[in-house]
XYZ file of C-alpha atoms in Angstrom:
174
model
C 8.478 17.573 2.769
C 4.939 18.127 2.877
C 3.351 18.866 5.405
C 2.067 16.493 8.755
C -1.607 16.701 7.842
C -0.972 15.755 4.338
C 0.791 12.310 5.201
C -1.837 11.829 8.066
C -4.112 12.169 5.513
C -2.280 9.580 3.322
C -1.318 7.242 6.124
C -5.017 7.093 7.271
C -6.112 6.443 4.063
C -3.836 3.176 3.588
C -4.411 1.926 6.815
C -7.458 -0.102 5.774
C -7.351 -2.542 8.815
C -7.323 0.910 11.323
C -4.186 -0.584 13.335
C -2.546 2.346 13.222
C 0.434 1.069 11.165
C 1.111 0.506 7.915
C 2.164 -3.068 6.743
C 3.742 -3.528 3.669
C 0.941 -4.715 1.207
C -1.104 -1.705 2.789
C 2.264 0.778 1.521
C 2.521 -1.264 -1.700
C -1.026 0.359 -2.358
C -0.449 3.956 -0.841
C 2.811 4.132 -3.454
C 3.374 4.553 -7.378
C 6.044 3.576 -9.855
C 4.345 5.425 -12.878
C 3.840 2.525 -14.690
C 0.057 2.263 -12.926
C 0.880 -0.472 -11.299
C 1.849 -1.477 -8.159
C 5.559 -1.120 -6.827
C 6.950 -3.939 -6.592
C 6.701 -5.972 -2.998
C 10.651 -6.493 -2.526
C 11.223 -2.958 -2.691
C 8.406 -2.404 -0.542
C 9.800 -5.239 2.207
C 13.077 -3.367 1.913
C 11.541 0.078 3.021
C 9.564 -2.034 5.497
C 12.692 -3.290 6.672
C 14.712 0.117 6.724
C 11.877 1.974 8.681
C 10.646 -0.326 11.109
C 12.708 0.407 13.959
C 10.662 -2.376 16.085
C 10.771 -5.319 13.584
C 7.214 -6.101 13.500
C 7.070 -5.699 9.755
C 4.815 -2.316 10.012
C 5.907 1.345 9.914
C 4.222 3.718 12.444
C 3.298 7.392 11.517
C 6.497 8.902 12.471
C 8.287 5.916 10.462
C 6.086 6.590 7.281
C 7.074 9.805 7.220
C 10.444 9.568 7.271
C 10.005 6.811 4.334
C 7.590 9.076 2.638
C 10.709 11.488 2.559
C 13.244 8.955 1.995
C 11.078 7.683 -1.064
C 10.896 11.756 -2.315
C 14.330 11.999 -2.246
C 14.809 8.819 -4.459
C 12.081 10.416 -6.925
C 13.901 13.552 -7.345
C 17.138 11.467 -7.736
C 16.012 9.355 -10.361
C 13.983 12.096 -12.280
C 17.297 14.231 -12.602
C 18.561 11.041 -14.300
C 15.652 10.024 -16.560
C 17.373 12.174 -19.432
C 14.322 11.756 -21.757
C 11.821 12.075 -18.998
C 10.583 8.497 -20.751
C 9.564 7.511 -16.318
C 11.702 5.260 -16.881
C 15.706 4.635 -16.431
C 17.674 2.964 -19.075
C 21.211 1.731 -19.318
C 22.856 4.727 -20.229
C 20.908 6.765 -17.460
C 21.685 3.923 -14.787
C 25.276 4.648 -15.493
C 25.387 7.950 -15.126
C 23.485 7.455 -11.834
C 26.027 5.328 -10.610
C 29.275 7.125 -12.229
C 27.569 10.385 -9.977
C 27.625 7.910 -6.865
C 31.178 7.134 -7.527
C 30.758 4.211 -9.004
C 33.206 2.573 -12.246
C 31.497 -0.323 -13.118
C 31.773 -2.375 -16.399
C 28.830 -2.926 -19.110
C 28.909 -6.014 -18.325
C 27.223 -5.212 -14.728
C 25.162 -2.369 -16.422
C 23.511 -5.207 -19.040
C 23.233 -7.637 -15.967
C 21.514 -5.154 -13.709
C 18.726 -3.859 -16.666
C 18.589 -7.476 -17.460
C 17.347 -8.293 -13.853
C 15.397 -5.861 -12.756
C 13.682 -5.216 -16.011
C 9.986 -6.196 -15.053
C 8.097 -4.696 -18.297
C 10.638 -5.936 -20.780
C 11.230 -2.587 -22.140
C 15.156 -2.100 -21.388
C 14.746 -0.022 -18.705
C 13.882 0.243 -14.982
C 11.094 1.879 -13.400
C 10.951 3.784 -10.202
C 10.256 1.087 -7.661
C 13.211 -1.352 -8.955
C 15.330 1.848 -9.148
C 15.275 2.249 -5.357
C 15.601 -1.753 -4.404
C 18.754 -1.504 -6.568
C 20.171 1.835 -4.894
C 19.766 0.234 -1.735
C 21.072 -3.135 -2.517
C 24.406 -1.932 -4.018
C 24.560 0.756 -1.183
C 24.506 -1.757 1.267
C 26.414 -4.428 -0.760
C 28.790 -1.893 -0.748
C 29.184 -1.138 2.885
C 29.598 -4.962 3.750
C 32.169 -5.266 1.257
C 33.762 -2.480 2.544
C 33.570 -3.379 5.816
C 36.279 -6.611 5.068
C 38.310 -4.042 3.239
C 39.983 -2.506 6.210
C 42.648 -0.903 3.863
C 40.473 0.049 0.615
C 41.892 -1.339 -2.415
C 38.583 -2.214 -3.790
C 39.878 -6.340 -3.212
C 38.786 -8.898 0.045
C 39.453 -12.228 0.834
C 37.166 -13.729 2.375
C 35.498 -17.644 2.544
C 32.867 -18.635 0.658
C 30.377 -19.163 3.733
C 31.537 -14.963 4.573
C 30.119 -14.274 1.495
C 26.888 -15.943 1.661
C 26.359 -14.115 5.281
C 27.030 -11.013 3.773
C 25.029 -11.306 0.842
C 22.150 -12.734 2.813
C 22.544 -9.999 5.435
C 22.415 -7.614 3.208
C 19.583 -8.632 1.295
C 16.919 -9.727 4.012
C 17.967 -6.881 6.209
C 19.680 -3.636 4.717
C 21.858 -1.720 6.294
């Protein structure tokens, strides 16, 4: 983590309106995907979302920096699976991030996944869409497995259940 002054100096700098918090198109600015260009603004609305412990859509000093570590701690995740240090994480990669994560999921999902969250058209994901994935299947995964009270991996559950949960989940992360 580096150090207090460091992020002050950061969070200063992307504070452009001087509020003294951070909203999300003034973090979409302060943060990279290594593509030169911006991250994308649904992953930044989900960090938004998972840091702003008062729900006015702003992070605070003490909530950027635990983002700014949260966000490190992604980048040194998906670096030790960009294989061929391309910036970038492909199909193959993506699967052996999620086999590492415990999860067996088919090629089917794999293709599907790349397939929607490819922004460049290059067959892989960058950075950014790496984390708004992470963080959708992680919490995807802890509704589901909040309706599977005896964890065989099946639920049953209505059709209007499922929308709530997806919603949920997507507009508001666990």
């Amino acid at each position: 983590m580096p150090d207090r002054q460091y992020l002050w100096n950061i969070f200063q700098g992307v504070d452009k309106d001087r509020s003294g918090f951070i909203s999300a198109t003034e973090l979409q600015t302060a943060l990279s995907n290594g593509t030169w260009r911006p991250f994308n603004p649904e992953t930044v609305r989900l960090m938004i979302g998972m840091f702003d412990k008062d729900g006015d859509g702003t992070v605070s000093f003490e909530e950027f920096c635990h983002l700014w570590k949260y966000i490190t701690d992604w980048l040194n995740c998906f670096k030790s699976f960009d294989r061929d240090n391309s910036g970038t994480i492909d199909k193959t990669e993506l699967k052996t991030a999620f086999a590492s994560f415990g999860f067996r999921l088919s090629d089917a999902f794999y293709d599907l996944v790349v397939r929607k969250f490819d922004r460049n058209n290059a067959n892989s994901i960058t950075f950014d869409d790496y984390i708004q994935i992470c963080v959708c299947l992680q919490s995807l995964t802890v509704a589901f497995r909040s309706h599977d009270k005896e964890m065989t991996g099946i639920i049953t559950i209505s059709y209007e259940e499922f929308l709530m949960m997806v919603v949920q989940t997507m507009f508001h992360p666990v």
